[in-house]
Short mmCIF file of C-alpha atoms in Angstrom, two decimals:
data_model
loop_
_atom_site.label_atom_id
_atom_site.label_comp_id
_atom_site.label_asym_id
_atom_site.label_seq_id
_atom_site.Cartn_x
_atom_site.Cartn_y
_atom_site.Cartn_z
CA MET A 1 -26.49 -16.10 17.39
CA ASN A 2 -28.96 -18.58 18.87
CA TYR A 3 -27.01 -20.64 21.37
CA TYR A 4 -23.86 -20.98 23.35
CA VAL A 5 -22.02 -24.28 23.02
CA SER A 6 -19.41 -25.98 25.18
CA THR A 7 -15.79 -25.69 24.13
CA ARG A 8 -15.53 -29.48 24.63
CA ASN A 9 -18.70 -30.65 22.90
CA GLU A 10 -20.77 -28.59 20.45
CA ASN A 11 -23.82 -30.70 21.24
CA VAL A 12 -23.88 -29.25 24.76
CA LYS A 13 -25.92 -26.09 24.24
CA ALA A 14 -27.48 -23.30 26.29
CA THR A 15 -29.44 -20.15 25.53
CA PRO A 16 -27.60 -16.93 26.37
CA ALA A 17 -29.58 -16.53 29.61
CA GLN A 18 -28.90 -20.14 30.58
CA ALA A 19 -25.18 -19.71 29.87
CA VAL A 20 -25.01 -16.74 32.25
CA LEU A 21 -26.88 -18.65 34.97
CA LYS A 22 -24.83 -21.84 34.63
CA GLY A 23 -21.42 -20.17 34.36
CA LEU A 24 -19.66 -23.40 33.41
CA ALA A 25 -20.90 -25.97 30.90
CA PRO A 26 -21.94 -29.30 32.48
CA ASP A 27 -19.09 -31.17 30.77
CA GLY A 28 -16.53 -28.83 32.31
CA GLY A 29 -16.12 -26.74 29.16
CA LEU A 30 -16.69 -23.00 28.76
CA PHE A 31 -19.59 -21.52 26.84
CA VAL A 32 -18.84 -19.80 23.51
CA PRO A 33 -21.16 -18.34 20.83
CA ASP A 34 -22.27 -20.78 18.14
CA ASP A 35 -21.97 -18.17 15.36
CA LEU A 36 -19.27 -15.51 15.32
CA ASP A 37 -20.52 -13.94 12.08
CA SER A 38 -23.69 -12.79 13.81
CA LEU A 39 -21.60 -10.68 16.22
CA LYS A 40 -20.29 -8.21 13.62
CA VAL A 41 -20.87 -4.53 14.38
CA ASN A 42 -21.08 -1.35 12.32
CA LEU A 43 -17.75 0.17 13.34
CA LYS A 44 -18.53 3.65 12.05
CA ALA A 45 -21.78 3.73 14.04
CA MET A 46 -19.97 2.55 17.17
CA MET A 47 -17.59 5.52 16.88
CA ASN A 48 -20.53 7.88 17.39
CA MET A 49 -21.70 6.21 20.60
CA SER A 50 -21.02 6.78 24.28
CA TYR A 51 -19.59 3.99 26.43
CA ARG A 52 -23.06 3.05 27.63
CA GLU A 53 -24.45 3.00 24.10
CA GLN A 54 -21.61 0.79 22.95
CA ALA A 55 -22.32 -1.52 25.90
CA LYS A 56 -25.94 -1.87 24.82
CA VAL A 57 -24.87 -2.89 21.29
CA VAL A 58 -22.42 -5.49 22.59
CA PHE A 59 -24.86 -6.87 25.18
CA SER A 60 -27.63 -7.09 22.56
CA LEU A 61 -25.44 -9.21 20.28
CA PHE A 62 -24.33 -11.65 22.98
CA PHE A 63 -27.58 -11.81 24.98
CA PRO A 64 -30.35 -11.27 22.40
CA ASP A 65 -32.93 -13.31 24.31
CA LEU A 66 -33.03 -10.75 27.14
CA GLY A 67 -34.55 -8.08 24.90
CA GLU A 68 -33.75 -4.42 24.25
CA LYS A 69 -35.63 -2.94 27.21
CA THR A 70 -34.08 -5.31 29.73
CA LEU A 71 -30.59 -4.71 28.37
CA SER A 72 -31.11 -0.95 28.51
CA ASP A 73 -31.98 -1.33 32.19
CA VAL A 74 -28.92 -3.54 32.74
CA ARG A 75 -26.70 -0.95 31.11
CA GLU A 76 -28.01 1.92 33.22
CA LYS A 77 -27.84 0.00 36.49
CA SER A 78 -24.31 -1.17 35.72
CA TYR A 79 -22.59 2.07 34.77
CA GLU A 80 -24.69 5.01 35.95
CA THR A 81 -23.19 5.75 39.38
CA LYS A 82 -20.53 3.15 40.23
CA PHE A 83 -17.44 4.85 38.81
CA ASP A 84 -15.49 7.77 40.22
CA GLY A 85 -15.87 10.04 37.19
CA PRO A 86 -17.86 10.53 34.00
CA GLU A 87 -15.66 8.05 32.10
CA VAL A 88 -15.83 4.34 32.88
CA ALA A 89 -12.42 3.74 31.30
CA PRO A 90 -10.38 6.90 30.57
CA LEU A 91 -7.62 6.69 27.95
CA VAL A 92 -4.49 8.58 29.04
CA LYS A 93 -1.48 9.44 26.87
CA VAL A 94 1.82 8.43 28.49
CA GLY A 95 4.92 9.09 26.41
CA ASP A 96 4.20 7.94 22.88
CA ALA A 97 1.70 5.27 23.97
CA TYR A 98 -1.68 5.24 25.74
CA VAL A 99 -2.85 3.72 29.00
CA LEU A 100 -6.45 2.53 29.31
CA GLU A 101 -7.28 3.12 32.98
CA LEU A 102 -9.67 0.38 34.07
CA PHE A 103 -9.42 1.02 37.82
CA HIS A 104 -12.00 3.74 38.42
CA GLY A 105 -14.70 1.46 39.83
CA PRO A 106 -15.65 0.76 43.46
CA THR A 107 -12.73 -1.61 44.20
CA CYS A 108 -10.15 0.14 41.99
CA ALA A 109 -9.54 -2.79 39.63
CA PHE A 110 -10.52 -3.66 36.05
CA LYS A 111 -12.81 -6.45 37.28
CA ASP A 112 -15.26 -3.74 38.41
CA VAL A 113 -16.17 -2.97 34.80
CA ALA A 114 -17.51 -6.48 34.26
CA LEU A 115 -18.71 -7.18 37.79
CA SER A 116 -20.82 -4.04 37.82
CA ALA A 117 -22.73 -5.62 34.94
CA LEU A 118 -22.76 -9.35 35.73
CA PRO A 119 -25.13 -9.21 38.74
CA ASN A 120 -27.65 -7.29 36.63
CA LEU A 121 -27.23 -9.71 33.72
CA MET A 122 -27.69 -12.63 36.08
CA THR A 123 -30.86 -11.35 37.72
CA ALA A 124 -32.27 -10.47 34.29
CA SER A 125 -31.39 -13.97 33.05
CA ALA A 126 -33.04 -15.59 36.08
CA LYS A 127 -36.21 -13.61 35.48
CA HIS A 128 -36.19 -14.50 31.77
CA GLU A 129 -35.79 -18.21 32.52
CA ASP A 130 -38.31 -18.11 35.39
CA PHE A 131 -35.50 -19.47 37.52
CA LYS A 132 -36.71 -19.97 41.10
CA ASP A 133 -33.56 -21.25 42.83
CA HIS A 134 -31.42 -19.05 45.00
CA ILE A 135 -28.07 -18.52 43.23
CA LEU A 136 -24.80 -19.05 45.08
CA ILE A 137 -21.94 -17.38 43.22
CA LEU A 138 -18.62 -19.19 43.60
CA VAL A 139 -15.44 -17.25 42.91
CA ALA A 140 -11.75 -18.10 42.96
CA THR A 141 -9.58 -15.02 43.07
CA SER A 142 -5.92 -14.15 42.69
CA GLY A 143 -6.64 -10.80 44.29
CA ASP A 144 -8.99 -8.44 42.47
CA THR A 145 -11.91 -10.55 41.22
CA GLY A 146 -12.93 -11.42 44.76
CA SER A 147 -13.50 -7.90 46.04
CA SER A 148 -15.19 -6.85 42.79
CA ALA A 149 -17.54 -9.84 42.94
CA LEU A 150 -18.39 -9.31 46.61
CA THR A 151 -19.06 -5.63 45.97
CA GLY A 152 -21.05 -6.30 42.79
CA PHE A 153 -23.31 -8.91 44.38
CA SER A 154 -23.74 -7.16 47.73
CA ASN A 155 -27.43 -7.06 48.64
CA VAL A 156 -28.49 -8.36 45.20
CA ASP A 157 -31.79 -10.20 45.72
CA GLY A 158 -31.79 -13.92 45.07
CA THR A 159 -28.01 -14.30 45.27
CA ASP A 160 -25.23 -15.05 47.70
CA ALA A 161 -21.53 -14.81 46.81
CA LEU A 162 -18.66 -16.87 48.23
CA VAL A 163 -15.04 -16.04 47.37
CA PHE A 164 -12.02 -18.28 47.89
CA TYR A 165 -8.62 -16.55 47.92
CA PRO A 166 -5.06 -17.75 48.61
CA GLU A 167 -4.03 -17.15 52.21
CA ASP A 168 -0.65 -15.83 51.06
CA GLY A 169 0.33 -13.98 47.90
CA ILE A 170 -2.15 -11.08 47.81
CA SER A 171 -1.64 -7.59 49.14
CA GLN A 172 -2.98 -6.45 52.52
CA SER A 173 -5.30 -4.02 50.74
CA GLN A 174 -6.68 -6.75 48.47
CA ARG A 175 -7.36 -8.90 51.53
CA LEU A 176 -9.05 -6.07 53.43
CA GLN A 177 -11.31 -5.34 50.48
CA MET A 178 -12.71 -8.86 50.86
CA VAL A 179 -12.69 -9.58 54.58
CA THR A 180 -14.40 -6.30 55.54
CA GLN A 181 -17.41 -6.78 53.24
CA SER A 182 -20.50 -6.25 55.39
CA ALA A 183 -23.45 -7.27 53.19
CA PRO A 184 -25.27 -10.28 54.69
CA ASN A 185 -25.22 -12.24 51.42
CA VAL A 186 -21.46 -12.24 50.74
CA LYS A 187 -18.59 -14.18 52.28
CA ALA A 188 -14.80 -14.58 51.83
CA CYS A 189 -12.68 -17.56 52.84
CA ALA A 190 -8.91 -18.05 52.59
CA ILE A 191 -7.42 -21.35 51.44
CA ARG A 192 -4.01 -22.80 52.19
CA GLY A 193 -2.61 -22.86 48.67
CA ASN A 194 -2.27 -20.66 45.61
CA PHE A 195 -4.82 -19.32 43.14
CA ASP A 196 -4.60 -22.40 40.91
CA ALA A 197 -5.65 -24.56 43.86
CA ALA A 198 -8.63 -22.27 44.47
CA GLN A 199 -9.63 -22.21 40.80
CA THR A 200 -9.28 -25.98 40.43
CA GLY A 201 -11.36 -26.47 43.56
CA VAL A 202 -14.16 -24.25 42.26
CA LYS A 203 -14.18 -26.00 38.86
CA ASN A 204 -14.33 -29.41 40.56
CA ILE A 205 -17.27 -28.29 42.67
CA PHE A 206 -19.16 -27.17 39.56
CA ARG A 207 -18.55 -30.57 37.97
CA SER A 208 -19.43 -32.69 41.00
CA VAL A 209 -22.16 -30.75 42.81
CA ASP A 210 -25.47 -30.20 41.05
CA GLN A 211 -27.24 -28.48 43.92
CA PRO A 212 -25.29 -27.82 47.12
CA ALA A 213 -28.56 -27.49 49.04
CA PRO A 214 -32.28 -27.77 48.20
CA GLY A 215 -33.40 -24.72 46.24
CA VAL A 216 -29.83 -23.44 45.75
CA SER A 217 -27.94 -23.50 42.45
CA LEU A 218 -24.33 -22.58 41.72
CA SER A 219 -22.98 -20.04 39.25
CA SER A 220 -19.67 -18.26 38.70
CA ALA A 221 -18.43 -14.68 38.61
CA ASN A 222 -15.00 -15.60 37.26
CA SER A 223 -14.30 -14.93 33.60
CA ILE A 224 -15.19 -18.55 32.87
CA ASN A 225 -18.75 -17.10 32.94
CA ILE A 226 -19.55 -15.54 29.57
CA GLY A 227 -21.61 -12.89 31.37
CA ARG A 228 -18.43 -11.72 33.08
CA LEU A 229 -16.32 -11.76 29.90
CA VAL A 230 -18.64 -9.92 27.50
CA PRO A 231 -18.72 -6.56 29.36
CA GLN A 232 -14.93 -6.39 28.99
CA ILE A 233 -15.28 -6.23 25.20
CA VAL A 234 -16.80 -2.77 25.41
CA TYR A 235 -13.72 -0.92 26.62
CA TYR A 236 -11.71 -2.05 23.60
CA PHE A 237 -14.22 -0.32 21.33
CA HIS A 238 -14.31 2.75 23.54
CA ALA A 239 -10.52 3.06 23.62
CA TYR A 240 -10.51 2.92 19.84
CA LYS A 241 -13.18 5.64 19.73
CA ASP A 242 -11.07 7.84 22.02
CA LEU A 243 -8.11 7.44 19.66
CA VAL A 244 -10.31 8.41 16.71
CA ASP A 245 -11.74 11.40 18.58
CA SER A 246 -8.23 12.61 19.47
CA ARG A 247 -7.22 12.22 15.81
CA ARG A 248 -4.44 9.82 16.70
CA ILE A 249 -5.97 7.36 14.21
CA ARG A 250 -8.62 7.27 11.53
CA ILE A 251 -11.46 4.75 11.45
CA GLY A 252 -10.02 1.58 9.98
CA ASP A 253 -6.47 2.05 11.28
CA GLU A 254 -5.18 -0.84 13.35
CA VAL A 255 -4.39 -0.50 17.05
CA THR A 256 -2.23 -2.83 19.15
CA PHE A 257 -3.36 -3.65 22.69
CA ILE A 258 -0.88 -4.83 25.32
CA VAL A 259 -2.58 -6.73 28.13
CA PRO A 260 -1.15 -7.95 31.47
CA THR A 261 -2.45 -11.49 31.46
CA GLY A 262 -3.01 -14.30 33.94
CA ASN A 263 -6.29 -16.10 33.28
CA PHE A 264 -6.49 -14.98 29.61
CA GLY A 265 -9.92 -13.37 30.07
CA ASP A 266 -9.09 -9.70 29.58
CA ILE A 267 -7.06 -10.34 26.44
CA PHE A 268 -9.65 -12.75 25.06
CA ALA A 269 -12.24 -9.99 25.31
CA GLY A 270 -9.93 -8.16 22.90
CA TRP A 271 -10.02 -11.19 20.59
CA PHE A 272 -13.82 -11.03 20.62
CA ALA A 273 -13.67 -7.30 19.80
CA ARG A 274 -11.37 -8.05 16.87
CA THR A 275 -13.72 -10.77 15.65
CA MET A 276 -16.61 -8.30 15.85
CA GLY A 277 -14.83 -5.92 13.50
CA LEU A 278 -12.54 -3.77 15.65
CA PRO A 279 -9.29 -3.09 13.72
CA VAL A 280 -6.82 -4.74 16.11
CA GLY A 281 -3.26 -5.10 14.89
CA ARG A 282 -1.78 -7.28 17.64
CA LEU A 283 -2.95 -8.51 21.00
CA VAL A 284 0.15 -8.73 23.18
CA CYS A 285 0.00 -11.14 26.11
CA ALA A 286 2.27 -9.80 28.86
CA SER A 287 3.37 -12.26 31.57
CA ASN A 288 5.41 -12.01 34.75
CA GLU A 289 7.75 -14.76 36.04
CA ASN A 290 4.84 -17.20 35.86
CA ASP A 291 5.29 -17.21 32.11
CA VAL A 292 3.31 -20.29 31.14
CA LEU A 293 1.42 -18.26 28.50
CA THR A 294 4.60 -16.78 27.03
CA GLU A 295 5.99 -20.28 26.57
CA PHE A 296 2.73 -21.49 25.03
CA LEU A 297 2.43 -18.61 22.58
CA THR A 298 6.07 -19.11 21.60
CA THR A 299 6.28 -22.92 21.36
CA GLY A 300 2.72 -24.27 21.39
CA ARG A 301 3.46 -26.24 24.56
CA TYR A 302 1.35 -25.55 27.63
CA ASN A 303 3.09 -26.91 30.71
CA LYS A 304 1.77 -26.19 34.20
CA LYS A 305 4.44 -28.42 35.78
CA ARG A 306 6.72 -25.59 36.80
CA GLU A 307 7.77 -23.60 39.81
CA PHE A 308 5.15 -21.17 41.06
CA HIS A 309 6.51 -17.68 41.71
CA LYS A 310 5.03 -15.12 44.10
CA THR A 311 5.59 -11.79 42.39
CA THR A 312 4.80 -8.11 42.82
CA SER A 313 1.97 -8.57 40.26
CA PRO A 314 -0.04 -11.22 42.16
CA SER A 315 -3.18 -11.12 40.00
CA MET A 316 -1.05 -12.66 37.25
CA ASP A 317 0.43 -15.39 39.44
CA ILE A 318 -1.48 -18.12 37.62
CA LEU A 319 -0.33 -21.36 35.98
CA VAL A 320 -3.69 -22.57 34.60
CA SER A 321 -5.22 -19.93 32.32
CA SER A 322 -8.84 -20.96 32.00
CA ASN A 323 -9.95 -18.68 29.17
CA LEU A 324 -7.27 -20.01 26.85
CA GLU A 325 -9.68 -22.92 26.34
CA ARG A 326 -12.02 -20.58 24.46
CA LEU A 327 -9.27 -19.63 22.04
CA LEU A 328 -8.35 -23.29 21.55
CA TYR A 329 -11.95 -24.05 20.61
CA PHE A 330 -12.00 -21.47 17.82
CA ILE A 331 -8.56 -22.51 16.55
CA CYS A 332 -8.69 -26.29 17.03
CA GLY A 333 -12.36 -27.30 17.39
CA SER A 334 -14.17 -28.93 20.29
CA GLN A 335 -12.80 -32.47 19.93
CA LYS A 336 -9.15 -31.43 20.08
CA THR A 337 -9.87 -28.88 22.80
CA ALA A 338 -11.41 -31.60 24.95
CA GLN A 339 -8.33 -33.76 24.40
CA TYR A 340 -5.94 -30.91 25.24
CA MET A 341 -7.85 -30.23 28.46
CA GLU A 342 -7.74 -33.93 29.36
CA ASP A 343 -3.99 -33.96 28.74
CA LEU A 344 -3.59 -30.89 30.96
CA LYS A 345 -5.57 -32.62 33.71
CA THR A 346 -3.83 -36.00 33.53
CA LYS A 347 -0.34 -35.11 32.29
CA GLY A 348 0.00 -31.48 33.36
CA GLU A 349 0.73 -30.35 29.81
CA TYR A 350 -0.34 -30.45 26.17
CA GLN A 351 1.16 -29.55 22.80
CA ILE A 352 -0.78 -28.01 19.91
CA THR A 353 0.22 -28.49 16.27
CA ASP A 354 2.51 -26.16 14.34
CA GLU A 355 -0.41 -25.05 12.15
CA GLU A 356 -2.54 -24.24 15.18
CA LEU A 357 0.31 -22.28 16.75
CA LEU A 358 0.86 -20.25 13.55
CA ASN A 359 -2.84 -19.31 13.51
CA ILE A 360 -2.59 -18.07 17.09
CA GLN A 361 0.68 -16.22 16.49
CA GLY A 362 -0.94 -14.38 13.61
CA ILE A 363 -2.93 -12.45 16.21
CA PHE A 364 -1.13 -12.76 19.54
CA GLY A 365 2.30 -11.50 20.50
CA THR A 366 3.91 -12.18 23.85
CA ALA A 367 6.71 -11.20 26.22
CA SER A 368 7.46 -11.77 29.89
CA VAL A 369 8.78 -9.20 32.35
CA ASP A 370 10.04 -10.03 35.84
CA SER A 371 9.47 -8.07 39.04
CA THR A 372 12.87 -6.39 38.88
CA ARG A 373 12.20 -4.96 35.44
CA SER A 374 8.61 -4.00 36.27
CA ALA A 375 9.94 -1.98 39.23
CA GLU A 376 12.31 -0.19 36.87
CA VAL A 377 9.39 0.55 34.52
CA ILE A 378 7.40 2.05 37.40
CA ARG A 379 10.31 4.28 38.34
CA GLU A 380 11.10 5.33 34.76
CA ASN A 381 7.50 6.29 33.97
CA PHE A 382 7.11 8.25 37.17
CA GLN A 383 10.39 10.11 36.69
CA GLY A 384 9.83 10.72 32.99
CA ASP A 385 6.10 11.43 32.72
CA HIS A 386 5.02 11.69 36.38
CA TYR A 387 2.69 8.77 35.68
CA LEU A 388 2.11 6.26 38.46
CA MET A 389 1.36 2.74 37.19
CA ASP A 390 0.82 -0.40 39.24
CA PRO A 391 3.07 -3.49 38.90
CA HIS A 392 0.68 -5.34 36.55
CA THR A 393 0.51 -2.37 34.19
CA ALA A 394 4.30 -2.08 34.42
CA VAL A 395 4.63 -5.70 33.25
CA ALA A 396 2.56 -4.83 30.17
CA TRP A 397 4.54 -1.65 29.54
CA GLY A 398 7.80 -3.57 29.84
CA ALA A 399 6.51 -6.19 27.41
CA MET A 400 5.66 -3.43 24.94
CA GLU A 401 9.18 -2.05 25.23
CA LYS A 402 10.67 -5.49 24.62
CA LEU A 403 8.67 -5.99 21.44
CA LEU A 404 9.52 -2.49 20.21
CA GLN A 405 13.19 -3.40 20.59
CA THR A 406 12.79 -6.63 18.60
CA GLY A 407 10.78 -4.88 15.90
CA GLU A 408 7.62 -6.94 16.42
CA LEU A 409 5.87 -3.69 17.35
CA LYS A 410 6.41 -0.50 15.37
CA GLN A 411 7.16 2.89 16.91
CA ASP A 412 4.64 4.72 14.73
CA GLU A 413 1.63 2.44 15.42
CA ALA A 414 -1.02 3.30 17.99
CA ARG A 415 -0.43 1.25 21.13
CA VAL A 416 -2.73 0.91 24.14
CA VAL A 417 -1.58 -0.64 27.42
CA LEU A 418 -4.42 -1.92 29.60
CA SER A 419 -4.00 -0.73 33.19
CA THR A 420 -5.73 -3.18 35.47
CA ALA A 421 -5.49 -1.75 39.01
CA SER A 422 -4.82 1.36 41.03
CA PRO A 423 -1.17 1.58 42.13
CA TYR A 424 -2.45 2.14 45.66
CA LYS A 425 -3.59 -1.49 45.86
CA PHE A 426 0.13 -2.36 45.86
CA SER A 427 1.59 0.56 47.78
CA ARG A 428 4.40 -1.46 49.38
CA SER A 429 5.71 -2.63 46.00
CA MET A 430 5.25 0.87 44.59
CA LEU A 431 7.39 2.47 47.30
CA GLU A 432 10.09 -0.13 46.80
CA ALA A 433 10.06 0.47 43.04
CA LEU A 434 10.35 4.22 43.58
CA GLY A 435 13.29 3.82 45.95
CA GLN A 436 11.32 4.91 49.00
CA PRO A 437 11.35 3.20 52.41
CA GLU A 438 8.52 0.78 53.11
CA ARG A 439 6.38 1.16 56.21
CA ASP A 440 4.88 -1.52 58.43
CA THR A 441 1.29 -1.42 57.16
CA ASP A 442 -0.51 -0.76 53.89
CA GLU A 443 -2.19 2.25 55.47
CA GLU A 444 1.18 3.82 56.22
CA ASN A 445 2.46 2.83 52.78
CA MET A 446 -0.52 4.42 51.04
CA ASN A 447 -0.04 7.66 52.91
CA ALA A 448 3.70 7.64 52.15
CA LEU A 449 3.10 6.94 48.46
CA GLN A 450 0.54 9.71 48.27
CA GLU A 451 2.88 12.18 49.96
CA TYR A 452 5.85 11.24 47.74
CA SER A 453 4.03 11.08 44.40
CA GLY A 454 1.48 13.86 44.78
CA VAL A 455 -1.08 11.47 43.22
CA ALA A 456 -4.23 11.19 45.31
CA ALA A 457 -5.12 7.77 46.68
CA PRO A 458 -8.71 6.57 46.06
CA ASP A 459 -11.06 7.10 48.98
CA ALA A 460 -12.32 3.53 48.54
CA LEU A 461 -8.87 2.25 49.55
CA LEU A 462 -8.04 4.81 52.24
CA SER A 463 -11.26 3.96 54.08
CA LEU A 464 -10.43 0.23 54.34
CA PHE A 465 -8.32 0.48 57.46
CA SER A 466 -11.09 1.67 59.75
CA LYS A 467 -13.43 -1.20 58.82
CA GLU A 468 -14.03 -4.28 60.94
CA ILE A 469 -12.67 -7.62 59.72
CA LEU A 470 -15.71 -9.88 59.39
CA HIS A 471 -14.52 -12.92 57.42
CA LYS A 472 -11.77 -14.88 59.17
CA ASP A 473 -12.11 -18.48 57.93
CA VAL A 474 -9.04 -20.30 56.58
CA ILE A 475 -9.39 -23.85 55.19
CA ASP A 476 -7.46 -26.46 53.21
CA ALA A 477 -8.20 -26.57 49.49
CA GLY A 478 -9.53 -30.11 49.93
CA ASP A 479 -12.27 -28.81 52.26
CA MET A 480 -13.76 -26.32 49.78
CA GLN A 481 -16.69 -28.50 48.73
CA ASP A 482 -17.87 -29.10 52.31
CA TYR A 483 -17.52 -25.37 52.97
CA VAL A 484 -19.66 -24.56 49.93
CA ILE A 485 -22.36 -26.99 51.05
CA ARG A 486 -22.47 -25.48 54.54
CA THR A 487 -22.69 -21.99 53.04
CA ALA A 488 -25.48 -23.07 50.69
CA GLU A 489 -27.49 -24.56 53.56
CA ASN A 490 -27.49 -21.11 55.20
CA CYS A 491 -28.37 -19.17 52.03
CA ARG A 492 -32.15 -19.27 52.39
CA ARG A 493 -32.47 -19.25 56.16
#
């Protein structure tokens, strides 16, 4: 692979380091590799590697211009001490399926896996490109990305990070993880609106603002940035290795991954892994009541003109799934992708062809699970296997059960559910699901959940409630650009 190209115009190119620094292509598209064949791996060799060794292989394929030594340093800095145990992503057997626990990082969410690596990839890319500008990271979050980005970029030289989050619709713990961040180079700001308003605002700023202040350039830590997406590929390979090591499968057997999905980034990392040679049977896209992706994967129609639901799985409360654009590019080509994105912008919807839909359905399955059913799943798994899963994971588990009932998934195949957050980030919803009385605050709810379940709460969450709230700004979505400019003017003072 030599270049990344825009999903909307293959003539818009960037080197791997430039793609990481830019985040978003200048035409509004997302960067994708120009040659998928060059990304193939030796699967047998990967099965003899540790997580960190697998990460180096994946990083080397997607960011070859950074060089082996630099990528070795990136790998060590990213994964050496940031996780709460020897395994970055433990695979746990629950019933007759497996749960890939991606919440053992500093903010107890799957975004930590990627956002432990992205700051190191970005600083390495800046050095490689002799990039002199200060970098202001812009992030829109539906809950977890924000705290992971603020933590990942805390005190990273040459960068500031600014996160926009919806004023309502995230848990108290998610909010505290952002507004108590104390590093001088990070900031969180609430907007009056939902995640889609925040994400649209950030994308518009990237398109309309070249430099928000002299000597300051913008980049992204959302999964629209290829440097954020690539690290997520690694845990698919490592989960497969764990299944081989446990003798659940043999090398070459297919595995189905069920992924709770909002912005389509986590599941698209699985698509990349499959393209690289990982034997993936199905990638199941699990949605909550905001089931825009379920409708799309069933009918080929993407329609964001629908009621927005606030659910118990808020990180999936998304109606515009940005990373779906990358899949459209590889299925439909850049010209049609650009037209579909224009239709989404101007009409609020688009419709792909029957042939395109069949190509997608050959890989992706889908099911939606509402908050009532996800609560039942939480209760059933705790009572049956004494396993505590958060509402997002429960949506994925419920989707798996649905597809087992219809026969789309087979009982004897290896199935891995991606678990995206600690249940203690959503302690109020957890208590309700388990039939326990809710308390007034998240601190009380965490303690009650811990006492009832016997499952220890992470120290990183328990310590939140004694921290000072430092970031108190709340703005209208229409004021985001002015806020970014003011923040950028202060970056280098």
